[in-house]
Each structure stands twice: as C-alpha cells, then as structure tokens.
Coordinates of C-alpha atoms and ligand atoms in Angstrom, one line a residue:
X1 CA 0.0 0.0 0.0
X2 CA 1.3 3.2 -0.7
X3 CA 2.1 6.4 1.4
X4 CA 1.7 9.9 1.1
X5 CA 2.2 12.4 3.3
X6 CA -0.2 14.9 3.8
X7 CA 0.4 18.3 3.2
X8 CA 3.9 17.7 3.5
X9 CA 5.0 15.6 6.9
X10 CA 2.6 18.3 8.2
X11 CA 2.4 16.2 12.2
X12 CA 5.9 17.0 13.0
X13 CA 6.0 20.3 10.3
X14 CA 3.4 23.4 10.1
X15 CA 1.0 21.7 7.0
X16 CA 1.9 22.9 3.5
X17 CA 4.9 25.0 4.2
X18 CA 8.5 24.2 2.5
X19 CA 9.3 22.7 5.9
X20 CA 6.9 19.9 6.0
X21 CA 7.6 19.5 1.8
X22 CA 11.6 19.1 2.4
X23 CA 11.2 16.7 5.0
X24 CA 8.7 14.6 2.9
X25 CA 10.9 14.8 0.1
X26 CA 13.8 12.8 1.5
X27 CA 11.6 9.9 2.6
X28 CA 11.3 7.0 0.7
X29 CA 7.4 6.9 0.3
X30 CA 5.3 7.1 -2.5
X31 CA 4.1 10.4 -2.7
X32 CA 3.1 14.1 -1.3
X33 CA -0.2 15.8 -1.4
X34 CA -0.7 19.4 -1.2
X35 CA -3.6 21.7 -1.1
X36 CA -3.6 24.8 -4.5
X37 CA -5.9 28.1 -4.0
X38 CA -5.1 31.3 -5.5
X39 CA -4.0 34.9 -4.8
X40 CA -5.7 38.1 -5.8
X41 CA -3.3 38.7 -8.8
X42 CA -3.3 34.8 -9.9
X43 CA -0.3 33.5 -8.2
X44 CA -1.1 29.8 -7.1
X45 CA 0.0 29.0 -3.5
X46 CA -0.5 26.3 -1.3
X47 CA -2.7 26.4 2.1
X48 CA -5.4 24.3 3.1
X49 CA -7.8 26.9 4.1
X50 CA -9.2 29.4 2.1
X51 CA -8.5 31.9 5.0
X52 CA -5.1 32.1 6.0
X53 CA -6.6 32.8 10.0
X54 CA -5.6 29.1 11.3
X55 CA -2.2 28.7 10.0
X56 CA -0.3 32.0 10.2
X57 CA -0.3 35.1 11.5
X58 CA -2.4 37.4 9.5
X59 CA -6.3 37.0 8.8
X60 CA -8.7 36.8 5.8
X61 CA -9.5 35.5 2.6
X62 CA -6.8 34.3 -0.4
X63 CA -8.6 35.1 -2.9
X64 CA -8.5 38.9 -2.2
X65 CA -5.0 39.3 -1.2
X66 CA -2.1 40.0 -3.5
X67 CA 1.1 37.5 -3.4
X68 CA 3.4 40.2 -1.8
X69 CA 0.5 40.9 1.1
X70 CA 0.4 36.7 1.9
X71 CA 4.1 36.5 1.7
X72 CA 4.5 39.3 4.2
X73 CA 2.4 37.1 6.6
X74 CA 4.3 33.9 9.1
X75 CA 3.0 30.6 8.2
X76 CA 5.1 28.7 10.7
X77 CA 4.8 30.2 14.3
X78 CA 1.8 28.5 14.7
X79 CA 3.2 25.3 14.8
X80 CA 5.5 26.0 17.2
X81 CA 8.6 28.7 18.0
X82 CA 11.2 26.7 16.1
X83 CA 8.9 27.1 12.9
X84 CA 8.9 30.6 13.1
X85 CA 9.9 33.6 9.3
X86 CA 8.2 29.7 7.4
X87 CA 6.1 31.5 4.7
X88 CA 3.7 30.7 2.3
X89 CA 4.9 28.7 -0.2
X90 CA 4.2 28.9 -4.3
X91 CA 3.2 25.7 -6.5
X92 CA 6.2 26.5 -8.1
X93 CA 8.3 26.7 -5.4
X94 CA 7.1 22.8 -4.3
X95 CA 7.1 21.8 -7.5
X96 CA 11.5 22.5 -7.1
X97 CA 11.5 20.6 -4.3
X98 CA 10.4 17.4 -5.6
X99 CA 11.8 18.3 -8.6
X100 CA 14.6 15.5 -8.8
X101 CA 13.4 13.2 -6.2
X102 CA 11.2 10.1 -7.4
X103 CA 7.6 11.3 -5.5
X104 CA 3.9 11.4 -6.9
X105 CA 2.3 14.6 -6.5
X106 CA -0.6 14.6 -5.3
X107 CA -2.2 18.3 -6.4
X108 CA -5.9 18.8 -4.5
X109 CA -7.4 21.4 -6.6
X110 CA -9.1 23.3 -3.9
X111 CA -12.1 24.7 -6.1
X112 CA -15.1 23.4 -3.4
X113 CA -15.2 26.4 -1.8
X114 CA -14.4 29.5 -4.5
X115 CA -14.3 28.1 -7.7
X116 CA -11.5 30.0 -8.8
X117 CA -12.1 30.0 -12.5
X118 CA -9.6 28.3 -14.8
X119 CA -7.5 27.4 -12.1
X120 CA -7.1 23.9 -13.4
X121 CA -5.9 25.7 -16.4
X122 CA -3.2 27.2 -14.2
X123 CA -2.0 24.3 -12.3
X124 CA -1.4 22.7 -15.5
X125 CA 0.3 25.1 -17.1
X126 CA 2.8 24.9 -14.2
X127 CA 3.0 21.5 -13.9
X128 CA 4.2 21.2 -17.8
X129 CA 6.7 24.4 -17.4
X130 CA 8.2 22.3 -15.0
X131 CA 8.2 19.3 -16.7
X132 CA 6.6 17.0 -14.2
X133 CA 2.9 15.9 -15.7
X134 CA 4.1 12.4 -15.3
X135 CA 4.5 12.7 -11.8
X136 CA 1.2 14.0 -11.0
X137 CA -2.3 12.7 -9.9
X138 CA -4.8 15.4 -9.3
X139 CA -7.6 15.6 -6.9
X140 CA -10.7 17.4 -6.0
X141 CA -14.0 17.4 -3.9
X142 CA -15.4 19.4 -6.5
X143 CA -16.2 17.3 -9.3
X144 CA -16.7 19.6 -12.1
X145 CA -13.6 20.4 -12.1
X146 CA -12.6 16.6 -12.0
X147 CA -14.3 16.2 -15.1
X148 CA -12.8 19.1 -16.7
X149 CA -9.2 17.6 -15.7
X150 CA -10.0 14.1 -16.9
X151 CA -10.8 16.2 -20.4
X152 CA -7.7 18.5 -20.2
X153 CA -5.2 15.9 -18.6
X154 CA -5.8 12.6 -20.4
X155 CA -2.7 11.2 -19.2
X156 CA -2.9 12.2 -15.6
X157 CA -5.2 10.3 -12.8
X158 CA -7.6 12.3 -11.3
X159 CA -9.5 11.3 -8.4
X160 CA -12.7 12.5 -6.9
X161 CA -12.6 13.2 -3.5
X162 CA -15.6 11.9 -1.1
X163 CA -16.5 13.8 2.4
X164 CA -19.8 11.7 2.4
X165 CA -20.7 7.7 2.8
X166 CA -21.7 7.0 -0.9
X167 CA -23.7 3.8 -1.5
X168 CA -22.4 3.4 -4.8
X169 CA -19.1 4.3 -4.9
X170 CA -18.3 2.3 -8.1
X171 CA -21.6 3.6 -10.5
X172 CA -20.4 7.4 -9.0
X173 CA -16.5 6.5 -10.4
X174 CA -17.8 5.1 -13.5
X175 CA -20.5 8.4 -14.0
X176 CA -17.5 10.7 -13.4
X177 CA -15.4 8.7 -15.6
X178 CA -12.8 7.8 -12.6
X179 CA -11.7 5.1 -10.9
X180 CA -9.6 7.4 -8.3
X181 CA -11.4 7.8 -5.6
X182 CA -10.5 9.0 -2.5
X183 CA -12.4 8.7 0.7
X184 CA -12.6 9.4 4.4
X185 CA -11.2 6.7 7.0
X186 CA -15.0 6.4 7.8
X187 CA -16.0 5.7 4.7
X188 CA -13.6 3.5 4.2
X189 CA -14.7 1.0 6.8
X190 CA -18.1 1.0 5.0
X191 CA -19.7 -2.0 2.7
X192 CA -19.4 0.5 -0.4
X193 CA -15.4 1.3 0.1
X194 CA -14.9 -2.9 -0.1
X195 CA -17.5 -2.9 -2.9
X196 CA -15.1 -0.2 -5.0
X197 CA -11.9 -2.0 -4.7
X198 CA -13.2 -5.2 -5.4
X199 CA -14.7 -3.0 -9.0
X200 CA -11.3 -2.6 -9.8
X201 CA -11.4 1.2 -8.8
X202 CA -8.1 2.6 -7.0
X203 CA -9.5 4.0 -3.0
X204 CA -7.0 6.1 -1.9
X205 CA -8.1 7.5 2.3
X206 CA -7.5 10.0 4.1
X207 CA -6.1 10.9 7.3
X208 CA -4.9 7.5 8.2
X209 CA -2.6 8.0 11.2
X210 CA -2.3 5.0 13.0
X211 CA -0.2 1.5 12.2
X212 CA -4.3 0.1 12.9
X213 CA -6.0 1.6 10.5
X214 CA -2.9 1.3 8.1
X215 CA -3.2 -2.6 8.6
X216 CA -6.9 -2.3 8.1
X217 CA -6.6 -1.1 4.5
X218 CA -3.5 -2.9 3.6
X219 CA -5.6 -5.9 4.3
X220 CA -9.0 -4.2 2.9
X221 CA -6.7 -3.8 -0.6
X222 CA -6.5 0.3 -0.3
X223 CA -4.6 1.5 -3.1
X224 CA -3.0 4.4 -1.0
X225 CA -3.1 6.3 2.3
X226 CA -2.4 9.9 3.4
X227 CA -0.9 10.7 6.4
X228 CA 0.5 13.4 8.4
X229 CA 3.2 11.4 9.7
X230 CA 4.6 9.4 7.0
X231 CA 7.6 8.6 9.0
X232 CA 5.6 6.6 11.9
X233 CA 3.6 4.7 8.7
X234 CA 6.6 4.3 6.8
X235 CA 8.6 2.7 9.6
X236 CA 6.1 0.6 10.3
X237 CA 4.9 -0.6 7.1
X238 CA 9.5 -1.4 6.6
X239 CA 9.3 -3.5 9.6
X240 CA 5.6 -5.9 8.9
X241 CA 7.6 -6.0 5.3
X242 CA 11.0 -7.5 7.0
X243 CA 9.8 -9.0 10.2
X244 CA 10.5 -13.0 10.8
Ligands
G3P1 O1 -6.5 14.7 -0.5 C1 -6.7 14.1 0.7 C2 -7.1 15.1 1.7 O2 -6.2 16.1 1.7 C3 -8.5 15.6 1.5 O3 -8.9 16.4 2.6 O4 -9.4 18.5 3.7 O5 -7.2 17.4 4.1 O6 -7.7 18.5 1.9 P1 -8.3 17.8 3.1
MG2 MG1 -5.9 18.0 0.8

C-alpha cells in the first residue's frame, strides 16, 4: 500500500509549508499531497484553508489578497517557535523541491469552496513548465472540475474526493469517468469502500494516522493512504515487510 504524506510531513512540520515539503521529500514513500488556492493577482499557493486565520499570523481570505500581502504574513509560528519567518509557499516553489526526487504529486485542486475559474488551467500550465505531468495525480471534492481535468489531462489520474458515505461508490466513479477515488477513514470502513476495490477502482483515504487503520486497509486492498506522519507509517509498514 502506498504512502503519502499529507500536506507535506505536516504532524511534525506546520502543513503545506516548505518545511513539511523538504522533509517529505527525502523519505522513501510514495508520494506528497498538497492543497492549490489562489492569490488576488493569480499567483497559485498552497494552504489548506481558504483563509489564512488558522495557520499564520495574518487573517482573511486568499482570494483577495495580493502574493506580496500573503508573503508578508508567518505561516510557521503556529506550529511551534522553532517554525517561526516559514512562509507561504508557491506551487512552483514545491514543484522545485520534488523536482529531482522520485515522488507522486498529489495536487488537491481546492475549487469546493471558490471556484477560482480556470485554475485547473493554471496548475497545468505549471506542472508542464516544469516538466513533471508524469508525476502528477490530481484531486478534488469538487467534481466539475474533475471532469474538466479528466478532459484536459488525459494522461494524468484524477481522483474524486468523497467527504460523504456513498452507496455506490463504483456507479459514481464510473458516471464521473474515474476510478480514483479518494475517501474518508469512515467511509472507508463501509460496505461501499470494499464494494469499489473489489470493481477494480483505485481508493485512496484520508487521514490514516495509525499502524491500525494502516493494517486495516492494507488488508481491505487500499490503493494508498495519506498521512500526516509518514515517518511513523513508513517505519512501520519497513518493519511488517522485514519482520521474521
Ligand atoms: O486529498 C486528501 C485530503 O487532503 C483531503 O482532505 O481536507 O485534508 O484537503 P483535506
Ligand atoms: Mg488536501
């Protein structure tokens, strides 16, 4: 089963910053996933929330801020002292990082909220000026944009993002024209999630943070997890694989 860690190794690093994206980088696990919204004057950055008022030190909305107002703003001290001067980083910017390691990047196209108009447009544009379209799945709990993804990105997996307990998870994939989909722990331990894999569909969950629930959906056939602390799953998952 694979790993990825979850906005960056965002339990031991403030989520989506540089920080938790270096130390993701150098582990050997599958994959990162990171959260894209965008500034007033188009620049794409990564933050989970569409308000910047849980994870730094300023307030308000993305969307009407410029890129040099956000930048001014501390996206670390949050997490803790040591974290402190962290700000927010660009797509681009991640992009670097994993630019010669062997990661998938997991892009969540955060459009569920503000629909940020053409933004898929943008992300792709980015991800082709760096060269890295191979290395990327997209994701989104907005589904029209899926759809416009699967259209635009042929090549690239794009999977649909479930908060809610679907009964069909299968027919849904197959309507959308995905078999990506990626579901909460809860739904996961639902008829409909076993149902899915044994379709053939790829179910990909999120926020799987305990050796447990990893072992759970190893067993269940999950395709992939995200955690926030891909170093706990990853040691864990290297020991089942060499124990005696
Ligand atoms: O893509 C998996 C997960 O990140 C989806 O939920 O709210 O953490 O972006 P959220
Ligand atoms: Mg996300």
């Amino acid at each position: 089963m694979n790993i990825f860690a979850h906005r960056g190794a965002s339990g031991t690093y403030p989520e989506n910053t540089l920080l938790a994206f270096r130390e993701a980088a150098k582990m050997p696990i599958y994959g990162v996933e990171l959260d894209v919204q965008r500034t007033k004057d188009g620049v794409l950055v990564i933050n989970h929330d569409e308000k910047i008022d849980r994870t730094s030190n300023g307030k308000g909305y993305i969307r009407d801020m410029t890129f040099e107002e956000i930048r001014s703003y501390d996206f670390g001290i949050w997490k803790g002292e040591q974290f402190a001067g962290e700000k927010i980083p660009t797509l681009d910017e991640v992009l670097d990082v994993f630019r010669t390691t062997h990661h998938m990047i997991n892009i969540e196209l955060k459009t569920d909220v503000f629909e940020y108009p053409g933004l898929e447009d943008d992300v792709i544009e980015t991800v082709k000026s760096h060269d890295m379209m191979e290395r990327v799945l997209f994701s989104s709990f907005d589904h029209e944009i899926v759809e416009r993804v699967l259209k635009k990105a042929p090549s690239n997996e794009v999977g649909a993002l479930f908060m809610k307990i679907l009964v069909n998870l299968d027919a849904y994939g197959q309507m959308l024209g995905t078999n990506a989909l990626h579901i909460s722990l809860v739904a996961a331990k639902r008829e409909s999630a076993k149902k899915a894999i044994k379709a053939g569909n790829k179910v990909r969950v999120y926020t799987v943070n305990t050796p447990e629930d990893y072992d759970f959906l190893e067993s269940m056939g999950v395709d992939a997890v995200f955690t926030d602390y891909p170093e706990l799953l990853y040691r864990h998952a290297f020991s089942k694989r060499y124990e005696c």
